[in-house]
Short mmCIF file of C-alpha atoms and ligand atoms in Angstrom, two decimals:
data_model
loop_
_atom_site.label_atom_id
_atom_site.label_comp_id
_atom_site.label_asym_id
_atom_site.label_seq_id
_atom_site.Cartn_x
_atom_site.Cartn_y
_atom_site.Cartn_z
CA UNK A 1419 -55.88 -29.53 -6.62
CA UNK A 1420 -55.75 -31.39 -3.31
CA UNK A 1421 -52.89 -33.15 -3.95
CA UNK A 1422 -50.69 -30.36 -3.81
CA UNK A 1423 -47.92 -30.68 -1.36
CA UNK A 1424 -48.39 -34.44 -0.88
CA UNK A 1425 -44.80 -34.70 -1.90
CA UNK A 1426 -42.11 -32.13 -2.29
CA UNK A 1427 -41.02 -33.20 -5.80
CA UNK A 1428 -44.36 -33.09 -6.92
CA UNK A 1429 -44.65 -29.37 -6.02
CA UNK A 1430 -41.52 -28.89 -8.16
CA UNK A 1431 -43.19 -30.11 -10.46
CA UNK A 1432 -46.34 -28.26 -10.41
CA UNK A 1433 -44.14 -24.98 -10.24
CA UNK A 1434 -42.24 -26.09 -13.52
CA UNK A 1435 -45.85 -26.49 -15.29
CA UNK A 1436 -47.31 -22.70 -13.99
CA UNK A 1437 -44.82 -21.56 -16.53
CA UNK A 1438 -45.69 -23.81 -18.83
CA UNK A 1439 -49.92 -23.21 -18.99
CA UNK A 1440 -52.66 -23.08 -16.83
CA UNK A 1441 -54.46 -26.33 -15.50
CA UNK A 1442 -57.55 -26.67 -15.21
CA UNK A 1443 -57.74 -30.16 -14.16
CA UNK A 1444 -55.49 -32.20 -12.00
CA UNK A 1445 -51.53 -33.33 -13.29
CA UNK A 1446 -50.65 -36.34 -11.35
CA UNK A 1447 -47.33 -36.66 -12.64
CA UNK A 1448 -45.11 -35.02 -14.62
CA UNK A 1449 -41.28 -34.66 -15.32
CA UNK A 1450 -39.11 -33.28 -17.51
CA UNK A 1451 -35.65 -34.64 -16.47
CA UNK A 1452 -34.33 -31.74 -15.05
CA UNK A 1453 -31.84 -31.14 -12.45
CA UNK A 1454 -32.88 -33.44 -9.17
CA UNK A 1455 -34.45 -35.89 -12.02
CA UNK A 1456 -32.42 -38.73 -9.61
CA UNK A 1457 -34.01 -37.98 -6.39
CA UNK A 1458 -37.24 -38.60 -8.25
CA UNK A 1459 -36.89 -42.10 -9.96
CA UNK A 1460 -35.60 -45.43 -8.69
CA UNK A 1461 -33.34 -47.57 -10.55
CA UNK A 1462 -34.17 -50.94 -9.74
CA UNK A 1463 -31.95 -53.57 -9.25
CA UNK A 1464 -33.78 -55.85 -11.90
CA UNK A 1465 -30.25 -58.06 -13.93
CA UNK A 1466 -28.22 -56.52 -11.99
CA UNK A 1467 -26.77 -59.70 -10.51
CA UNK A 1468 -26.32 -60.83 -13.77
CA UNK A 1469 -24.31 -57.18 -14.98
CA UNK A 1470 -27.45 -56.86 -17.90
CA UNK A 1471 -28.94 -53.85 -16.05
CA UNK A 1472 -28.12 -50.91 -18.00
CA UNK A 1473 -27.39 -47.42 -17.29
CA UNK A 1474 -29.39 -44.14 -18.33
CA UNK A 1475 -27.42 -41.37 -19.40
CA UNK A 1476 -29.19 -37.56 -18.52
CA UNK A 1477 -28.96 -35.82 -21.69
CA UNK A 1478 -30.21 -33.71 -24.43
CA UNK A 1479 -28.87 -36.50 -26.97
CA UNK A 1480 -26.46 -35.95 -29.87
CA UNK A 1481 -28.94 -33.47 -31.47
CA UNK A 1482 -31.66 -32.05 -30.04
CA UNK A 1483 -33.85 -28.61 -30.22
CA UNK A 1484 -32.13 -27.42 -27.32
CA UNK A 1485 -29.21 -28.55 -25.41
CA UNK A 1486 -30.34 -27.93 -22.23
CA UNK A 1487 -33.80 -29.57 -22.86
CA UNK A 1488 -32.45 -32.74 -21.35
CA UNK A 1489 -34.10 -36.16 -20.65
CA UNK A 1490 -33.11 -39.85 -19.83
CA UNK A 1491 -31.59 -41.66 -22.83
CA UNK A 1492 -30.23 -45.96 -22.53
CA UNK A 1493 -26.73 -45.85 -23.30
CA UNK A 1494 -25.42 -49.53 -23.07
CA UNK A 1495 -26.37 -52.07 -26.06
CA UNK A 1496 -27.88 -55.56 -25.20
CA UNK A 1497 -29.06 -54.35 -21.82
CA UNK A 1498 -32.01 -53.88 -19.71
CA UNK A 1499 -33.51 -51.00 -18.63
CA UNK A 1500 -35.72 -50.65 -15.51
CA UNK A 1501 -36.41 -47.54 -13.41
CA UNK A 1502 -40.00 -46.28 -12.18
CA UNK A 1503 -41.13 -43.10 -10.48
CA UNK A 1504 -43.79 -42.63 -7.41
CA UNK A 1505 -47.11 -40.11 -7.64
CA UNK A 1506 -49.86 -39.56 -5.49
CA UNK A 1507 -51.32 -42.86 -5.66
CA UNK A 1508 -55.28 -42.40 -7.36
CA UNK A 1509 -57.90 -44.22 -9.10
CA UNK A 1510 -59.14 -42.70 -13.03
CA UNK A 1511 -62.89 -44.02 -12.10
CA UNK A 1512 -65.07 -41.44 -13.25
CA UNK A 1513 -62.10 -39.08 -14.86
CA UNK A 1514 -60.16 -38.65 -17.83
CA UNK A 1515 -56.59 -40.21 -18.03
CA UNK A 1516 -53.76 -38.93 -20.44
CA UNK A 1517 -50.71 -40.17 -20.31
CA UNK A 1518 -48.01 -38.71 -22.33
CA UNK A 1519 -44.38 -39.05 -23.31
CA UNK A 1520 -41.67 -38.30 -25.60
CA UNK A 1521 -39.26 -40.61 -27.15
CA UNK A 1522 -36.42 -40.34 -29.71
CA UNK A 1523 -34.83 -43.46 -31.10
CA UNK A 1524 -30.99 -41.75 -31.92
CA UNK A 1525 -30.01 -45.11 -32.74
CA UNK A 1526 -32.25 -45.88 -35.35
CA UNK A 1527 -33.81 -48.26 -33.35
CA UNK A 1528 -34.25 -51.74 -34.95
CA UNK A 1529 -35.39 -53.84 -32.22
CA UNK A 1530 -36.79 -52.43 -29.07
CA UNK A 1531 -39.30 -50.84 -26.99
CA UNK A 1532 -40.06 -47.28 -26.44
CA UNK A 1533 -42.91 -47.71 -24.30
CA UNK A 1534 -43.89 -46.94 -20.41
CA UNK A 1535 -45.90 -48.77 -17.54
CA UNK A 1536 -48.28 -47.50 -15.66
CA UNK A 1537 -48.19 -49.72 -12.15
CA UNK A 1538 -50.29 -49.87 -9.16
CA UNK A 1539 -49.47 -49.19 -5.67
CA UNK A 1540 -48.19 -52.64 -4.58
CA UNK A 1541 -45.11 -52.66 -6.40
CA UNK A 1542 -41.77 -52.90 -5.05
CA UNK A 1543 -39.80 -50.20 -7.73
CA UNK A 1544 -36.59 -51.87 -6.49
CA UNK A 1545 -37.94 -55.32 -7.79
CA UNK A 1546 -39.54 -53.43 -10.74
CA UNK A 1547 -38.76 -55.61 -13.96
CA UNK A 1548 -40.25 -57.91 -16.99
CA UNK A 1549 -42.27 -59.52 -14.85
CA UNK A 1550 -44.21 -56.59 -12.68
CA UNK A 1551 -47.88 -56.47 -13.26
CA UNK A 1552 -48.85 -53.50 -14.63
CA UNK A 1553 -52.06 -51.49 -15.41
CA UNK A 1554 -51.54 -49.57 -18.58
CA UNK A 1555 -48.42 -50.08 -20.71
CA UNK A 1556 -48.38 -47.59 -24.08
CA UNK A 1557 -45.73 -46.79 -26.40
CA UNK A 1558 -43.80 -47.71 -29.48
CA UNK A 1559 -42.50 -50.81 -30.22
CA UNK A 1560 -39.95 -51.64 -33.18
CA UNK A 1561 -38.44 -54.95 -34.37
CA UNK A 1562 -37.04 -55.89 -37.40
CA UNK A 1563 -39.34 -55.39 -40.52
CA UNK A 1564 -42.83 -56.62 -38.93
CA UNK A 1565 -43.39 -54.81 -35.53
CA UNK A 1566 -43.49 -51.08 -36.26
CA UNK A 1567 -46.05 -50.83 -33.62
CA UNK A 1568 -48.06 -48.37 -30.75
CA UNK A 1569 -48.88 -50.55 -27.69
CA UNK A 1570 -51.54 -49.93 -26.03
CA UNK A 1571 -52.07 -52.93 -23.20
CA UNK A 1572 -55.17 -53.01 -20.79
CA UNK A 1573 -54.33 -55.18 -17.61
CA UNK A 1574 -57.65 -56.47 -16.78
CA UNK A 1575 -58.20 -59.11 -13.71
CA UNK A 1576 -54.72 -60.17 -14.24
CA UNK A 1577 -54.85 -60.22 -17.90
CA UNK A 1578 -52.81 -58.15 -20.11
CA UNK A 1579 -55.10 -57.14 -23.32
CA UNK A 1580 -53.95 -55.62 -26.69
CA UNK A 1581 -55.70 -53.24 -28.64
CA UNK A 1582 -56.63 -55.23 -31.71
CA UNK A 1583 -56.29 -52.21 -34.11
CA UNK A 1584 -53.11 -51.42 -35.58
CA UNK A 1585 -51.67 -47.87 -34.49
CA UNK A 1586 -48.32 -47.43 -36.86
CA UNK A 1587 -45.37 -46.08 -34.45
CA UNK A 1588 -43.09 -43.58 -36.19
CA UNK A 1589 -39.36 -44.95 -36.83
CA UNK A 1590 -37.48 -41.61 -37.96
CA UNK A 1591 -34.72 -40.84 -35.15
CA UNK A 1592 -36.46 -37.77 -33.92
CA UNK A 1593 -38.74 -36.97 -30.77
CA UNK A 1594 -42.30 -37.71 -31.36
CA UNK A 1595 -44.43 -37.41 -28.44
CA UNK A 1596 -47.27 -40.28 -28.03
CA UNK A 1597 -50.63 -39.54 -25.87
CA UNK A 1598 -53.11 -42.26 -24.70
CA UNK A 1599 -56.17 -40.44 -23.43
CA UNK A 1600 -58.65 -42.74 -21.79
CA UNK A 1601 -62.36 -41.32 -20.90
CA UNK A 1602 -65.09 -42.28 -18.45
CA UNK A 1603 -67.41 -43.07 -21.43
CA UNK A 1604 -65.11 -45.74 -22.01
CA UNK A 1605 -63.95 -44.21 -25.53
CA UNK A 1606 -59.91 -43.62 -25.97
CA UNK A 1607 -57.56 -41.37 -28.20
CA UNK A 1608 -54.13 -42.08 -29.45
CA UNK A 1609 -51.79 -39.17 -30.61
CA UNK A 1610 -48.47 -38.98 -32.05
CA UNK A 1611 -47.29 -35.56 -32.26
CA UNK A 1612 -51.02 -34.45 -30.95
CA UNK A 1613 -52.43 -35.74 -33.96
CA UNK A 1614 -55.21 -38.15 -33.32
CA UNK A 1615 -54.28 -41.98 -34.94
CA UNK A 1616 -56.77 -43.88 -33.76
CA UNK A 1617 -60.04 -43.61 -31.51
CA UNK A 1618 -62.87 -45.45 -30.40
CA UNK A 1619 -64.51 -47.71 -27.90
CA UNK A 1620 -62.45 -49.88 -25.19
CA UNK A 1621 -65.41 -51.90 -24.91
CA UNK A 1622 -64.92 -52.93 -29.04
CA UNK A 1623 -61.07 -52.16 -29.56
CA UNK A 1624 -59.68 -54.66 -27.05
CA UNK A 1625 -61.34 -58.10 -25.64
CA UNK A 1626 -61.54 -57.28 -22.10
CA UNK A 1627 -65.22 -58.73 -21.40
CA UNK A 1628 -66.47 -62.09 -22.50
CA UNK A 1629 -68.58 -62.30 -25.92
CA UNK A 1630 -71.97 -60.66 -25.21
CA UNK A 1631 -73.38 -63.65 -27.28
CA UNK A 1632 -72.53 -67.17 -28.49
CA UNK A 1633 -73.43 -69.47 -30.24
CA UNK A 1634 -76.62 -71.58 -28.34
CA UNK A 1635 -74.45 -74.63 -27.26
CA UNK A 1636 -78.13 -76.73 -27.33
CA UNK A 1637 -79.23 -76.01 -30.63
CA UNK A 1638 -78.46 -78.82 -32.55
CA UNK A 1639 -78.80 -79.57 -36.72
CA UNK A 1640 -81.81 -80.60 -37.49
CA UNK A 1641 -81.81 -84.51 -39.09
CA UNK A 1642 -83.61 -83.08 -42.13
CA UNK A 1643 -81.36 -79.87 -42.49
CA UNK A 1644 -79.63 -80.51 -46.26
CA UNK A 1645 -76.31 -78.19 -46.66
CA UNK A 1646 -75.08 -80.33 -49.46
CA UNK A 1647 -75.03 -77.29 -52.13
CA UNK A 1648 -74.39 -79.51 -55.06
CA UNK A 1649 -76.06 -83.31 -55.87
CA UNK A 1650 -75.20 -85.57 -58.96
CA UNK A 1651 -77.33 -84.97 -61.45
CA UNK A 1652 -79.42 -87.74 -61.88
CA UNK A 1653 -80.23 -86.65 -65.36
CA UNK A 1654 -76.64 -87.13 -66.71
CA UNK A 1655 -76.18 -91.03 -67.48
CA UNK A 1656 -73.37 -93.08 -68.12
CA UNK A 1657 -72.84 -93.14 -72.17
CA UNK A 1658 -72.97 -96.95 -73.03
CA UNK A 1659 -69.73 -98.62 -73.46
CA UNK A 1660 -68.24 -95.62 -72.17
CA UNK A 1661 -65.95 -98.02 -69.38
CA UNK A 1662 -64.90 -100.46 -72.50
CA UNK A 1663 -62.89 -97.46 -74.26
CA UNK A 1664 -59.34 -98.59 -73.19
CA UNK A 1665 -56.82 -96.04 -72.20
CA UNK A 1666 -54.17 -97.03 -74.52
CA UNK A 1667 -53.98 -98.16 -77.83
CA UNK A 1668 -51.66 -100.34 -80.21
CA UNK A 1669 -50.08 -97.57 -82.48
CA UNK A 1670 -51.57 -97.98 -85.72
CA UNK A 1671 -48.69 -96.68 -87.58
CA UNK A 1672 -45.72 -99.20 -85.68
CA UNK A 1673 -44.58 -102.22 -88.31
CA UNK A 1674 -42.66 -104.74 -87.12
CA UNK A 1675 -39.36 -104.03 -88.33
CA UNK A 1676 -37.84 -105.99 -91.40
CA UNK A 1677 -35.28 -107.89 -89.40
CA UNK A 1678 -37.58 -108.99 -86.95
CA UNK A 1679 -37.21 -112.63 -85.59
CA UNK A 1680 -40.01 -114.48 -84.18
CA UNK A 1681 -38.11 -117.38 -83.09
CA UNK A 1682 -35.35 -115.42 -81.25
CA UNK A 1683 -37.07 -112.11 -80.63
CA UNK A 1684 -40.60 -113.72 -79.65
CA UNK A 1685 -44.10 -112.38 -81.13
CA UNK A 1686 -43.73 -108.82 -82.43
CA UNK A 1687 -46.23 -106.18 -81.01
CA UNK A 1688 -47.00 -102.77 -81.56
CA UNK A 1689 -45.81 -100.48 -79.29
CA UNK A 1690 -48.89 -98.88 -77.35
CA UNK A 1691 -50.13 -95.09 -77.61
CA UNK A 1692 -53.07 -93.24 -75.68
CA UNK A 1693 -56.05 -93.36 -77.26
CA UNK A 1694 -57.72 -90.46 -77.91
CA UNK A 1695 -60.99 -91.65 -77.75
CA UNK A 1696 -60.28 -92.44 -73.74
CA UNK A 1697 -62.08 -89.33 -71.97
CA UNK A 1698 -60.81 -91.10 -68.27
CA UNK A 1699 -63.04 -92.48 -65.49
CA UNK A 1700 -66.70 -91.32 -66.01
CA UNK A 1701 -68.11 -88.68 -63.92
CA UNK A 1702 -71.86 -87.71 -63.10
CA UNK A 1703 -72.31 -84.08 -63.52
CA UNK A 1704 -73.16 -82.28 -60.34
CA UNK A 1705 -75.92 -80.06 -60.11
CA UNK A 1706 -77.38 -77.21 -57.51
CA UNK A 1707 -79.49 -79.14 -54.69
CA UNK A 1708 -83.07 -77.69 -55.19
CA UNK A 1709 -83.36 -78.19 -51.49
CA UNK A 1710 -79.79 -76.01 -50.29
CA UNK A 1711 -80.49 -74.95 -46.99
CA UNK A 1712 -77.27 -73.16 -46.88
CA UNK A 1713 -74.95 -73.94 -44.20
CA UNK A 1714 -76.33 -74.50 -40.68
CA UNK A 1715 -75.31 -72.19 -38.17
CA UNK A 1716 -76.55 -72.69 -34.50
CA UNK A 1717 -78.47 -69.40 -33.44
CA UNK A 1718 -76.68 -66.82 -31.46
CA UNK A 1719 -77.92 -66.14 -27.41
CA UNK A 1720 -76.61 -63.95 -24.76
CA UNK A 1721 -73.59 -65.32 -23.15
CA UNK A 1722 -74.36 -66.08 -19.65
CA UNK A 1723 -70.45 -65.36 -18.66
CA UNK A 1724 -70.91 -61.98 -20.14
CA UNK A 1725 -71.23 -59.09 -17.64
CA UNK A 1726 -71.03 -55.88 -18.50
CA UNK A 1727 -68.01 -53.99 -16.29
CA UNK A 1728 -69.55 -50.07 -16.44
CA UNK A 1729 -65.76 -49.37 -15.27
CA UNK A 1730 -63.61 -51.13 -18.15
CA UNK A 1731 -61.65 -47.83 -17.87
CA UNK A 1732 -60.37 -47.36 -14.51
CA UNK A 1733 -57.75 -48.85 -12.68
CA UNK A 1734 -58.20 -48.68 -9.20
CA UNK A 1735 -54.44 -47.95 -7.94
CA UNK A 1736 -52.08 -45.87 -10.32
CA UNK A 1737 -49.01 -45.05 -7.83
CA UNK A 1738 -45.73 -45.76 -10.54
CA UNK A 1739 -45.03 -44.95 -13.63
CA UNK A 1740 -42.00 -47.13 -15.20
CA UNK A 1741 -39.88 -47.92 -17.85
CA UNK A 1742 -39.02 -51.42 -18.66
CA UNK A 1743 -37.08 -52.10 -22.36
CA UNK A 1744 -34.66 -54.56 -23.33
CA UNK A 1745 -32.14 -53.17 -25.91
CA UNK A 1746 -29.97 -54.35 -28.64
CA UNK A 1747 -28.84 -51.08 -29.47
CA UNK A 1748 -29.10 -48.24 -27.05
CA UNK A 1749 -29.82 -44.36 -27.80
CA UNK A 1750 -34.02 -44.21 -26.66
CA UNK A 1751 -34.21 -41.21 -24.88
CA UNK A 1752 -37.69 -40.27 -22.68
CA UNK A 1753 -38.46 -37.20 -21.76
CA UNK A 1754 -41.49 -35.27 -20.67
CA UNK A 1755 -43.66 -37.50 -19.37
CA UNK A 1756 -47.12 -36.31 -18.36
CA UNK A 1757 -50.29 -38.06 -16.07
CA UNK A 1758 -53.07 -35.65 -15.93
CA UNK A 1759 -56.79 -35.77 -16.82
CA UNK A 1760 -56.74 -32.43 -18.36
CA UNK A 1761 -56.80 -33.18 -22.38
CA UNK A 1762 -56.16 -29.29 -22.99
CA UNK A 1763 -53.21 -29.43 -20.63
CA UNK A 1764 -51.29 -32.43 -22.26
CA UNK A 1765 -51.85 -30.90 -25.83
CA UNK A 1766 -50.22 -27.85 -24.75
CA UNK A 1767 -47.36 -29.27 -22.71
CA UNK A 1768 -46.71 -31.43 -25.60
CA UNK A 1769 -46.55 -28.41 -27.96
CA UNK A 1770 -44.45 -26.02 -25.27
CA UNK A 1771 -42.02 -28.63 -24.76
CA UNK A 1772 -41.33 -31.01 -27.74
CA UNK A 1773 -43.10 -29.13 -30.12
CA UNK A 1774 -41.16 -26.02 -29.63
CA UNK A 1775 -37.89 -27.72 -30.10
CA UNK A 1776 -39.11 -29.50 -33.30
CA UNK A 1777 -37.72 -27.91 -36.10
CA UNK A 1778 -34.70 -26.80 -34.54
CA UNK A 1779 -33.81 -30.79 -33.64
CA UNK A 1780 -35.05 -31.80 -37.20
CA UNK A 1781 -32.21 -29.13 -38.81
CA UNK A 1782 -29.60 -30.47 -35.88
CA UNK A 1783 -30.52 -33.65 -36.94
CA UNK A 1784 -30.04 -33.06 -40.58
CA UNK A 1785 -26.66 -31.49 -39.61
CA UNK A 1786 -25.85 -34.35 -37.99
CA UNK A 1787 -26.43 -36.84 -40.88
CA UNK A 1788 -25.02 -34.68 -43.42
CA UNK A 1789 -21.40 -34.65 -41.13
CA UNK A 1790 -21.99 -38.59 -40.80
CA UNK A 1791 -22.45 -39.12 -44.56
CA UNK A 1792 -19.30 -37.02 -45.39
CA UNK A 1793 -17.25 -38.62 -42.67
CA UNK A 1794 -18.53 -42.16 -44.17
CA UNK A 1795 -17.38 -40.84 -47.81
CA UNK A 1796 -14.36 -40.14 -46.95
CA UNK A 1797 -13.72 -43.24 -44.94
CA UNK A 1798 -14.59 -44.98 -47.93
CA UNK A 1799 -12.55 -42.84 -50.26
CA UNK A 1800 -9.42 -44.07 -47.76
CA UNK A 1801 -10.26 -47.56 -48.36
CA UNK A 1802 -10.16 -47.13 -52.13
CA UNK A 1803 -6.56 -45.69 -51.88
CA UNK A 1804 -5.29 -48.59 -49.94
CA UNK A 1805 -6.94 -51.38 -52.36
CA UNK A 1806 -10.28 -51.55 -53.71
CA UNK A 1807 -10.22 -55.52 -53.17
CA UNK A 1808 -9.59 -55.17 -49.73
CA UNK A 1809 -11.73 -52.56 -49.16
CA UNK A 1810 -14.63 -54.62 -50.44
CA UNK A 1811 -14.10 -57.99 -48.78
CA UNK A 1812 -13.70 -55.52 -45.15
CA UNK A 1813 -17.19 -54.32 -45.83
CA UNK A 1814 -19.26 -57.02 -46.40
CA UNK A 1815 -17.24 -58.99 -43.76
CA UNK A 1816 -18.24 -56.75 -41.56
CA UNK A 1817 -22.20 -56.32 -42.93
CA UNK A 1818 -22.20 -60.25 -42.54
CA UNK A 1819 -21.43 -59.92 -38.94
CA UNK A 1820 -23.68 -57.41 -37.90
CA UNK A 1821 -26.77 -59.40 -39.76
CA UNK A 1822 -25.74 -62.19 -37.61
CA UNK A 1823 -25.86 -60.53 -34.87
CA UNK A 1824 -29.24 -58.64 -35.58
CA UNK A 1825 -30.38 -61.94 -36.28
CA UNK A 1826 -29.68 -63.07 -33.01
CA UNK A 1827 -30.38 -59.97 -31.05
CA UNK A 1828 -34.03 -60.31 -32.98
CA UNK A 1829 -34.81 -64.00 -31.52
CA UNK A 1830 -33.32 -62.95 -28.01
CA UNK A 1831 -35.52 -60.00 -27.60
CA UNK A 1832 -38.46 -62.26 -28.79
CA UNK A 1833 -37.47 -64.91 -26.35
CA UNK A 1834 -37.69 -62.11 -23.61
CA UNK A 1835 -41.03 -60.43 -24.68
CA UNK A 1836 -42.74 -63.89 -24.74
CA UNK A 1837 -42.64 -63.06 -21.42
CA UNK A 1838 -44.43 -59.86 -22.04
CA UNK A 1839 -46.89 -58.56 -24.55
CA UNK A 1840 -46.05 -60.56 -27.85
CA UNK A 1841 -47.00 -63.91 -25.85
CA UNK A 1842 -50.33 -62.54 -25.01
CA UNK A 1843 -50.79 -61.26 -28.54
CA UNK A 1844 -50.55 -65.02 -30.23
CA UNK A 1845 -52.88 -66.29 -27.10
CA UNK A 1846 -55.38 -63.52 -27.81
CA UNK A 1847 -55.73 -64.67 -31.23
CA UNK A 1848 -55.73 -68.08 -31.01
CA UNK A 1849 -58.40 -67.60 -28.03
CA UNK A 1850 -60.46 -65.64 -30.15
CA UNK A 1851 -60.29 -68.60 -32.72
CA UNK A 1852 -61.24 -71.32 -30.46
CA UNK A 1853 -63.30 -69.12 -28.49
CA UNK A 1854 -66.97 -69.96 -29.48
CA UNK A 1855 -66.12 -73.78 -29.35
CA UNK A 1856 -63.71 -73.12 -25.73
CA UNK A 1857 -67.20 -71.58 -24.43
CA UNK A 1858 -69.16 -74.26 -25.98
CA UNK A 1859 -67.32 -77.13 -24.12
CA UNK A 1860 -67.37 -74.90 -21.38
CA UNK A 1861 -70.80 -74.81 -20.77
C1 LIG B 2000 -24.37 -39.22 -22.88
O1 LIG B 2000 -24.87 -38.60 -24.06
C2 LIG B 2000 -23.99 -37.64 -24.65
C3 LIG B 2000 -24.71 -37.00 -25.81
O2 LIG B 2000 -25.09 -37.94 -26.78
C4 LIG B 2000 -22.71 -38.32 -25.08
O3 LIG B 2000 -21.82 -37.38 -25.61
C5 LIG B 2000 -22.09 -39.05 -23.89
O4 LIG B 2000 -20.97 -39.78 -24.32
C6 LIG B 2000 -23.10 -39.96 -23.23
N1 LIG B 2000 -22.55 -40.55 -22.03
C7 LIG B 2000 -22.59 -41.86 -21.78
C8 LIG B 2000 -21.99 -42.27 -20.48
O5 LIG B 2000 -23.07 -42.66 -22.56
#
């Protein structure tokens, strides 16, 4: 534990936890939002000039498990959010990293983040925005119908890198708590409500490192190599005559009519049918080639840009943790957020704080919605009284508007994360399409 005492707030914070369980390993950050939660984090002054910076509210949210339980919740719609908290800076080479959160959407988030940053020591938390590098970002991401999603981003040499699996966020408006747990054997966990959703190797679930092998960029065809899997068949011949069977016909059953006049109507003839002897231009049958090679596919070597990085895991400065969201409609609220390398200690905190408070925020919630849906009744029931037309043409006026404007607030947030992670998402893939021919003309 030599990092006690470093800084004063982290010793708070160390006392809050010996109530909470014992540690065995090392916490490098944690905070649960309460009192003196400002002293701790830095707003920064990211669109502020432009009056888009919004502004947290401390709070327990409009239900919760317990109302003093309080954490930081956005409470402005169409604004951004950026504010970042100092630890002892440290490196995760050779140790385990878990990194844990909770987050409630109250708003029923449908477009927006609900993830956090993990930065290094070089950034300025004042300047902290969109456009901060960043070593780990992780979290859930929600917008519109197709991006219900966990992000889990690697910055490697400058590169952000996306876990290629697909990790399902949940969308319900109550706290879940999310856990990324990254190990020196290069293997890595990720919880929701400490159940595990997805595992396995960093080295195979994101493309950090070159391709160990490609495809041998001198290997060439060979001139007698045949991948034509069907021929003509020489055996099926042309029938004889078979191109003098016209397509059409004069229709046998036409007679010139009775008042037909050569002179002034000209020479009568038959209107023209298909003829059904007429089986169209002739084709050869095709058959298998005897001599199929199959199709030719240069042989695979070892990549000669591929080096193996033993520490794919670590990050050699973790000194920030931050959260940076745009949102259309506010109401994400963060709380208990945990850096340690102690798996044990993050399952517990997770289940001493959240945890405890789950059922009792799932019947507050349920309260909550129950009031809603009566008060929405009877707001309807009002409109009836007045005039059912009127009522009618008010409610999908107003439905209109709002898709419009979800509409819009849908392409603006996309316009801002192409900035981010979504960007780096559509080059990933299209760089792992072209990326065996990209290293071919390469070399
Ligand atoms: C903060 O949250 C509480 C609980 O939801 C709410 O009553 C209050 O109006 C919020 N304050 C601001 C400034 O948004």
């Amino acid at each position: 534990m030599a990092v006690l005492g470093r800084s004063s707030c982290f010793v708070a914070a160390l006392i809050a936890l010996a109530s909470v369980a014992a540690v065995a390993g090392e916490v490098f950050f944690q905070e649960k939002f309460d009192d003196g939660w400002e002293d701790r984090w830095i707003k920064s002054d990211w669109k502020k000039d432009d009056n888009t910076a919004g502004e947290w509210n401390h709070t327990s949210g409009k239900w919760n498990g317990d109302a003093d339980d309080k954490g930081i919740q956005t409470s402005e719609d169409y604004r951004f959010y950026a504010i970042s908290a100092q630890y002892p800076e440290f490196s995760n080479k050779d140790k385990t990293l878990v990194l844990q959160f909770s987050v409630k959407h109250e708003q029923k988030l449908d477009c927006g983040g609900g993830y956090v940053k993990l930065l290094g020591g070089d950034v300025d938390p004042r300047k902290f925005g969109g456009e901060t590098p960043y070593s780990i970002m992780f979290g859930p991401d929600i917008c519109g119908y197709t991006t219900k999603k966990v992000h889990a981003i690697l910055t490697k040499n400058g590169k952000n890198h996306l876990i290629k699996k697909d990790v399902p966020c949940e969308t319900d408006q109550l706290t879940h708590v999310y856990t990324m747990i990254i190990r020196p054997d290069a293997t890595y966990s990720i919880l929701i409500d400490n159940v595990e959703k997805q595992s396995g190797s960093i080295y195979d679930d994101w493309d950090i490192l070159p391709a160990k092998k490609i495809k041998d960029p001198e290997a060439k065809k060979p001139e007698d190599w045949d991948d034509k899997e069907y021929i003509p068949d020489p055996e099926d011949k042309k029938p004889e005559g078979y191109d003098d069977i016209p397509k059409e016909i004069p229709d046998p059953d036409a007679k010139k009519p009775e008042d037909w006049d050569d002179e002034e109507d000209g020479e009568w003839t038959a209107p023209t049918i298909p003829n059904p002897e007429y089986k169209g231009p002739w084709k050869q049958k095709k058959m298998k080639n005897p001599d199929y090679k199959g199709k030719w596919k240069a042989p695979l070597i070892d990549n000669p840009e591929y080096k193996d990085d033993p520490f794919i895991y670590a990050f050699d400065s973790l000194k920030h943790i931050g959260i940076e969201l745009w949102q259309v409609k506010s109401g994400t609220l963060f709380d208990n957020i945990l850096i340690t390398d102690d798996i044990e200690y993050a399952k517990k905190f997770a289940e001493e704080t959240s945890g405890k408070n789950r059922e009792a925020e799932k019947a507050a919630f349920d309260e909550a919605e129950k009031k809603r849906l009566e008060e929405e009744s009877a707001n309807t029931k009002d409109d009836d009284d007045d005039d059912d037309n009127d009522a009618d043409e008010d409610e999908d006026g107003a439905d209109d508007d709002i898709a419009e404007i979800n509409a819009e607030d849908a392409k603006g947030y996309a316009d801002v994360k192409t900035e981010d992670a979504t960007d780096d998402k559509a080059e990933d893939s299209k760089e792992k399409a072209s990326d065996e021919e990209k290293t071919h003309d390469e070399l």
